[in-house]
Amino acid sequence: MSDYYNAFEISPVPDPGPDAVAPEPFRGIYGMPAFVTIPASDLAESVDFWIRGLGFFELFSIPGTLVHLRRWAFQDVLLVSAPSVPEQAPSMSVSFACVLNQIDPLVEACRALNPSSVDGPRDTFWNTRDVEVVTPENARVVFTAAKPFDPSSQEARNLEAIGITAPSAGRGDNEGHASSR
């Protein structure tokens, strides 16, 4: 028996497909289960890039100190004022989910702000299309969109080889799992 189960109902990420619709920006206040803190030497430039290029919005700020950015629920970034930033992007990255129809506009918006900021998009071994962006503060940010699942595809065989089988027809298989863990 596998310990994996379908728990898609707890995620704001829509089912993959060419007509998938991204959730609206989430403006609620919640206890953040995870977030990224990124030092920025020019908060205004960084905020502009994250908003106009990456599609985030400003949830709130402490002038000159911190700006809390968000896209969907659980996609939180804190830009904090710093005297300097690394001269090169680290090998580490942070990834944010998106839908397929957001990839090309994101690439165009980021390239309009900084032509050398974008690498990709490219398709992955695990059935996503990813684009990597290096932000003004030299953070390496990946936007990843699930591609429609084809059970006869090589990607499906790749996933099955590591124990992840085709998803069921709908969401909601989490009953009994969440309460028993």
PDB file of C-alpha atoms in Angstrom:
ATOM      1  CA  MET A   1       0.000   0.000   0.000  1.00  0.00           C
ATOM      2  CA  SER A   2       1.218   3.493  -0.817  1.00  0.00           C
ATOM      3  CA  ASP A   3       1.355   6.316   1.698  1.00  0.00           C
ATOM      4  CA  TYR A   4       0.473   8.751  -1.112  1.00  0.00           C
ATOM      5  CA  TYR A   5      -3.109   9.870  -1.621  1.00  0.00           C
ATOM      6  CA  ASN A   6      -4.942  12.512  -3.579  1.00  0.00           C
ATOM      7  CA  ALA A   7      -5.221  15.660  -1.418  1.00  0.00           C
ATOM      8  CA  PHE A   8      -5.754  18.254  -4.137  1.00  0.00           C
ATOM      9  CA  GLU A   9      -8.670  19.871  -2.303  1.00  0.00           C
ATOM     10  CA  ILE A  10      -6.293  21.639   0.102  1.00  0.00           C
ATOM     11  CA  SER A  11      -4.451  23.403  -2.729  1.00  0.00           C
ATOM     12  CA  PRO A  12      -5.382  26.592  -4.605  1.00  0.00           C
ATOM     13  CA  VAL A  13      -3.732  25.134  -7.732  1.00  0.00           C
ATOM     14  CA  PRO A  14      -6.378  24.237 -10.349  1.00  0.00           C
ATOM     15  CA  ASP A  15      -6.472  20.923 -12.196  1.00  0.00           C
ATOM     16  CA  PRO A  16      -4.013  21.058 -15.114  1.00  0.00           C
ATOM     17  CA  GLY A  17      -5.252  21.643 -18.612  1.00  0.00           C
ATOM     18  CA  PRO A  18      -5.219  24.103 -21.477  1.00  0.00           C
ATOM     19  CA  ASP A  19      -8.314  25.855 -20.086  1.00  0.00           C
ATOM     20  CA  ALA A  20      -7.189  25.925 -16.433  1.00  0.00           C
ATOM     21  CA  VAL A  21      -8.027  29.214 -14.770  1.00  0.00           C
ATOM     22  CA  ALA A  22      -5.661  30.663 -12.198  1.00  0.00           C
ATOM     23  CA  PRO A  23      -7.190  31.521  -8.836  1.00  0.00           C
ATOM     24  CA  GLU A  24      -7.713  35.173  -8.036  1.00  0.00           C
ATOM     25  CA  PRO A  25      -5.013  36.901  -5.992  1.00  0.00           C
ATOM     26  CA  PHE A  26      -5.637  36.025  -2.339  1.00  0.00           C
ATOM     27  CA  ARG A  27      -5.912  39.044  -0.057  1.00  0.00           C
ATOM     28  CA  GLY A  28      -6.814  37.270   3.183  1.00  0.00           C
ATOM     29  CA  ILE A  29      -4.603  37.259   6.254  1.00  0.00           C
ATOM     30  CA  TYR A  30      -3.602  33.794   7.476  1.00  0.00           C
ATOM     31  CA  GLY A  31      -0.830  32.060   9.378  1.00  0.00           C
ATOM     32  CA  MET A  32       1.695  31.449   6.607  1.00  0.00           C
ATOM     33  CA  PRO A  33       2.762  27.787   6.463  1.00  0.00           C
ATOM     34  CA  ALA A  34       5.829  28.801   4.424  1.00  0.00           C
ATOM     35  CA  PHE A  35       7.204  31.973   2.885  1.00  0.00           C
ATOM     36  CA  VAL A  36      10.346  33.308   1.265  1.00  0.00           C
ATOM     37  CA  THR A  37      12.381  36.210   2.663  1.00  0.00           C
ATOM     38  CA  ILE A  38      14.539  37.958   0.072  1.00  0.00           C
ATOM     39  CA  PRO A  39      17.000  40.783   0.831  1.00  0.00           C
ATOM     40  CA  ALA A  40      16.654  43.720  -1.577  1.00  0.00           C
ATOM     41  CA  SER A  41      18.992  46.691  -1.848  1.00  0.00           C
ATOM     42  CA  ASP A  42      16.400  48.677  -3.846  1.00  0.00           C
ATOM     43  CA  LEU A  43      12.933  47.857  -2.520  1.00  0.00           C
ATOM     44  CA  ALA A  44      11.149  50.025  -5.091  1.00  0.00           C
ATOM     45  CA  GLU A  45      12.899  48.345  -8.045  1.00  0.00           C
ATOM     46  CA  SER A  46      12.301  44.895  -6.594  1.00  0.00           C
ATOM     47  CA  VAL A  47       8.631  45.530  -5.843  1.00  0.00           C
ATOM     48  CA  ASP A  48       8.119  46.869  -9.377  1.00  0.00           C
ATOM     49  CA  PHE A  49       9.689  43.746 -10.922  1.00  0.00           C
ATOM     50  CA  TRP A  50       7.756  41.319  -8.728  1.00  0.00           C
ATOM     51  CA  ILE A  51       4.457  43.105  -9.440  1.00  0.00           C
ATOM     52  CA  ARG A  52       4.820  43.944 -13.150  1.00  0.00           C
ATOM     53  CA  GLY A  53       6.941  40.942 -14.133  1.00  0.00           C
ATOM     54  CA  LEU A  54       5.888  38.123 -11.844  1.00  0.00           C
ATOM     55  CA  GLY A  55       2.258  39.014 -11.128  1.00  0.00           C
ATOM     56  CA  PHE A  56       2.459  39.529  -7.374  1.00  0.00           C
ATOM     57  CA  PHE A  57       0.651  42.302  -5.500  1.00  0.00           C
ATOM     58  CA  GLU A  58       1.615  44.254  -2.399  1.00  0.00           C
ATOM     59  CA  LEU A  59      -0.291  42.895   0.591  1.00  0.00           C
ATOM     60  CA  PHE A  60       1.283  45.432   2.962  1.00  0.00           C
ATOM     61  CA  SER A  61       4.544  47.207   3.656  1.00  0.00           C
ATOM     62  CA  ILE A  62       6.605  48.798   6.385  1.00  0.00           C
ATOM     63  CA  PRO A  63       8.110  51.742   4.474  1.00  0.00           C
ATOM     64  CA  GLY A  64      11.835  51.395   3.859  1.00  0.00           C
ATOM     65  CA  THR A  65      11.965  48.078   5.712  1.00  0.00           C
ATOM     66  CA  LEU A  66       9.733  45.320   4.335  1.00  0.00           C
ATOM     67  CA  VAL A  67       7.193  44.630   1.591  1.00  0.00           C
ATOM     68  CA  HIS A  68       4.920  41.587   1.833  1.00  0.00           C
ATOM     69  CA  LEU A  69       4.021  40.344  -1.671  1.00  0.00           C
ATOM     70  CA  ARG A  70       1.540  37.642  -2.648  1.00  0.00           C
ATOM     71  CA  ARG A  71      -0.064  35.965  -5.668  1.00  0.00           C
ATOM     72  CA  TRP A  72      -2.285  33.019  -4.802  1.00  0.00           C
ATOM     73  CA  ALA A  73      -2.945  31.691  -1.308  1.00  0.00           C
ATOM     74  CA  PHE A  74       0.301  30.364   0.196  1.00  0.00           C
ATOM     75  CA  GLN A  75       2.513  32.199  -2.331  1.00  0.00           C
ATOM     76  CA  ASP A  76       4.051  34.765   0.003  1.00  0.00           C
ATOM     77  CA  VAL A  77       7.310  36.682  -0.415  1.00  0.00           C
ATOM     78  CA  LEU A  78       8.829  39.150   2.029  1.00  0.00           C
ATOM     79  CA  LEU A  79      11.234  41.614   0.434  1.00  0.00           C
ATOM     80  CA  VAL A  80      13.391  43.109   3.176  1.00  0.00           C
ATOM     81  CA  SER A  81      15.686  46.083   2.912  1.00  0.00           C
ATOM     82  CA  ALA A  82      19.362  45.121   2.814  1.00  0.00           C
ATOM     83  CA  PRO A  83      22.559  47.098   2.184  1.00  0.00           C
ATOM     84  CA  SER A  84      23.539  44.760  -0.692  1.00  0.00           C
ATOM     85  CA  VAL A  85      22.528  41.618  -2.537  1.00  0.00           C
ATOM     86  CA  PRO A  86      24.629  38.742  -3.888  1.00  0.00           C
ATOM     87  CA  GLU A  87      26.358  39.509  -7.175  1.00  0.00           C
ATOM     88  CA  GLN A  88      25.193  36.198  -8.649  1.00  0.00           C
ATOM     89  CA  ALA A  89      22.016  34.183  -8.302  1.00  0.00           C
ATOM     90  CA  PRO A  90      22.490  31.158  -6.043  1.00  0.00           C
ATOM     91  CA  SER A  91      21.971  27.634  -7.341  1.00  0.00           C
ATOM     92  CA  MET A  92      19.014  27.345  -4.962  1.00  0.00           C
ATOM     93  CA  SER A  93      15.625  28.464  -6.268  1.00  0.00           C
ATOM     94  CA  VAL A  94      12.074  28.972  -5.066  1.00  0.00           C
ATOM     95  CA  SER A  95       9.163  27.719  -7.174  1.00  0.00           C
ATOM     96  CA  PHE A  96       5.625  29.030  -7.522  1.00  0.00           C
ATOM     97  CA  ALA A  97       2.747  27.230  -9.211  1.00  0.00           C
ATOM     98  CA  CYS A  98       0.990  28.862 -12.121  1.00  0.00           C
ATOM     99  CA  VAL A  99      -1.197  27.694 -14.994  1.00  0.00           C
ATOM    100  CA  LEU A 100      -0.002  27.088 -18.547  1.00  0.00           C
ATOM    101  CA  ASN A 101      -1.608  30.227 -19.983  1.00  0.00           C
ATOM    102  CA  GLN A 102       0.404  32.364 -17.536  1.00  0.00           C
ATOM    103  CA  ILE A 103       3.840  31.182 -18.733  1.00  0.00           C
ATOM    104  CA  ASP A 104       4.142  33.154 -21.994  1.00  0.00           C
ATOM    105  CA  PRO A 105       2.807  36.461 -20.576  1.00  0.00           C
ATOM    106  CA  LEU A 106       5.147  36.111 -17.584  1.00  0.00           C
ATOM    107  CA  VAL A 107       8.121  35.543 -19.916  1.00  0.00           C
ATOM    108  CA  GLU A 108       7.156  38.592 -22.005  1.00  0.00           C
ATOM    109  CA  ALA A 109       6.631  40.820 -18.954  1.00  0.00           C
ATOM    110  CA  CYS A 110       9.948  39.853 -17.356  1.00  0.00           C
ATOM    111  CA  ARG A 111      11.883  40.219 -20.610  1.00  0.00           C
ATOM    112  CA  ALA A 112      10.343  43.680 -21.088  1.00  0.00           C
ATOM    113  CA  LEU A 113      11.701  44.681 -17.661  1.00  0.00           C
ATOM    114  CA  ASN A 114      15.057  42.892 -18.035  1.00  0.00           C
ATOM    115  CA  PRO A 115      15.752  40.927 -21.240  1.00  0.00           C
ATOM    116  CA  SER A 116      18.355  38.686 -19.601  1.00  0.00           C
ATOM    117  CA  SER A 117      16.202  37.756 -16.592  1.00  0.00           C
ATOM    118  CA  VAL A 118      14.445  34.742 -18.156  1.00  0.00           C
ATOM    119  CA  ASP A 119      15.566  31.196 -18.922  1.00  0.00           C
ATOM    120  CA  GLY A 120      13.032  28.935 -20.637  1.00  0.00           C
ATOM    121  CA  PRO A 121      10.329  27.912 -20.731  1.00  0.00           C
ATOM    122  CA  ARG A 122      11.138  24.219 -20.791  1.00  0.00           C
ATOM    123  CA  ASP A 123       9.197  21.006 -20.234  1.00  0.00           C
ATOM    124  CA  THR A 124      10.250  18.743 -17.376  1.00  0.00           C
ATOM    125  CA  PHE A 125      10.561  15.016 -16.769  1.00  0.00           C
ATOM    126  CA  TRP A 126       7.667  15.254 -14.257  1.00  0.00           C
ATOM    127  CA  ASN A 127       5.079  16.810 -16.629  1.00  0.00           C
ATOM    128  CA  THR A 128       5.385  20.549 -15.998  1.00  0.00           C
ATOM    129  CA  ARG A 129       6.411  23.545 -18.061  1.00  0.00           C
ATOM    130  CA  ASP A 130       8.838  25.729 -16.122  1.00  0.00           C
ATOM    131  CA  VAL A 131      10.362  29.148 -16.607  1.00  0.00           C
ATOM    132  CA  GLU A 132      13.223  30.447 -14.475  1.00  0.00           C
ATOM    133  CA  VAL A 133      13.544  34.143 -13.679  1.00  0.00           C
ATOM    134  CA  VAL A 134      16.411  35.908 -11.926  1.00  0.00           C
ATOM    135  CA  THR A 135      15.012  38.927 -10.100  1.00  0.00           C
ATOM    136  CA  PRO A 136      16.735  42.287  -9.423  1.00  0.00           C
ATOM    137  CA  GLU A 137      17.899  40.988  -6.036  1.00  0.00           C
ATOM    138  CA  ASN A 138      19.403  37.923  -7.786  1.00  0.00           C
ATOM    139  CA  ALA A 139      16.820  35.493  -6.467  1.00  0.00           C
ATOM    140  CA  ARG A 140      16.265  32.471  -8.712  1.00  0.00           C
ATOM    141  CA  VAL A 141      12.471  32.073  -9.087  1.00  0.00           C
ATOM    142  CA  VAL A 142      10.815  29.255 -11.026  1.00  0.00           C
ATOM    143  CA  PHE A 143       7.229  29.382 -12.214  1.00  0.00           C
ATOM    144  CA  THR A 144       5.909  25.899 -12.846  1.00  0.00           C
ATOM    145  CA  ALA A 145       2.674  24.908 -14.603  1.00  0.00           C
ATOM    146  CA  ALA A 146       1.345  21.362 -14.672  1.00  0.00           C
ATOM    147  CA  LYS A 147       0.680  20.111 -18.174  1.00  0.00           C
ATOM    148  CA  PRO A 148      -2.468  18.077 -18.912  1.00  0.00           C
ATOM    149  CA  PHE A 149      -1.934  14.525 -17.700  1.00  0.00           C
ATOM    150  CA  ASP A 150      -1.801  11.872 -20.422  1.00  0.00           C
ATOM    151  CA  PRO A 151      -1.745   8.387 -18.833  1.00  0.00           C
ATOM    152  CA  SER A 152      -0.014   6.991 -21.931  1.00  0.00           C
ATOM    153  CA  SER A 153       2.775   9.613 -21.935  1.00  0.00           C
ATOM    154  CA  GLN A 154       6.431   9.164 -21.075  1.00  0.00           C
ATOM    155  CA  GLU A 155       5.921  11.595 -18.176  1.00  0.00           C
ATOM    156  CA  ALA A 156       3.197   9.300 -16.745  1.00  0.00           C
ATOM    157  CA  ARG A 157       5.587   6.348 -17.021  1.00  0.00           C
ATOM    158  CA  ASN A 158       8.317   8.417 -15.329  1.00  0.00           C
ATOM    159  CA  LEU A 159       5.999   9.188 -12.403  1.00  0.00           C
ATOM    160  CA  GLU A 160       4.720   5.616 -12.158  1.00  0.00           C
ATOM    161  CA  ALA A 161       8.327   4.355 -12.021  1.00  0.00           C
ATOM    162  CA  ILE A 162       8.798   6.258  -8.740  1.00  0.00           C
ATOM    163  CA  GLY A 163       5.452   5.133  -7.262  1.00  0.00           C
ATOM    164  CA  ILE A 164       3.190   8.015  -8.250  1.00  0.00           C
ATOM    165  CA  THR A 165       0.209   6.683 -10.166  1.00  0.00           C
ATOM    166  CA  ALA A 166      -2.366   8.473 -12.292  1.00  0.00           C
ATOM    167  CA  PRO A 167      -4.661  10.761 -10.319  1.00  0.00           C
ATOM    168  CA  SER A 168      -8.280   9.788  -9.849  1.00  0.00           C
ATOM    169  CA  ALA A 169     -10.982  11.564 -11.814  1.00  0.00           C
ATOM    170  CA  GLY A 170     -11.660  14.178  -9.159  1.00  0.00           C
ATOM    171  CA  ARG A 171     -10.545  15.848  -6.016  1.00  0.00           C
ATOM    172  CA  GLY A 172     -11.554  14.736  -2.590  1.00  0.00           C
ATOM    173  CA  ASP A 173      -9.650  11.500  -1.964  1.00  0.00           C
ATOM    174  CA  ASN A 174      -8.248  13.014   1.236  1.00  0.00           C
ATOM    175  CA  GLU A 175     -11.149  11.824   3.412  1.00  0.00           C
ATOM    176  CA  GLY A 176      -9.841   9.570   6.121  1.00  0.00           C
ATOM    177  CA  HIS A 177      -6.213  10.367   5.347  1.00  0.00           C
ATOM    178  CA  ALA A 178      -5.970  13.834   6.869  1.00  0.00           C
ATOM    179  CA  SER A 179      -7.799  12.829  10.032  1.00  0.00           C
ATOM    180  CA  SER A 180      -5.788   9.627  10.524  1.00  0.00           C
ATOM    181  CA  ARG A 181      -2.356  11.276  10.256  1.00  0.00           C
TER     182      ARG A 181
END
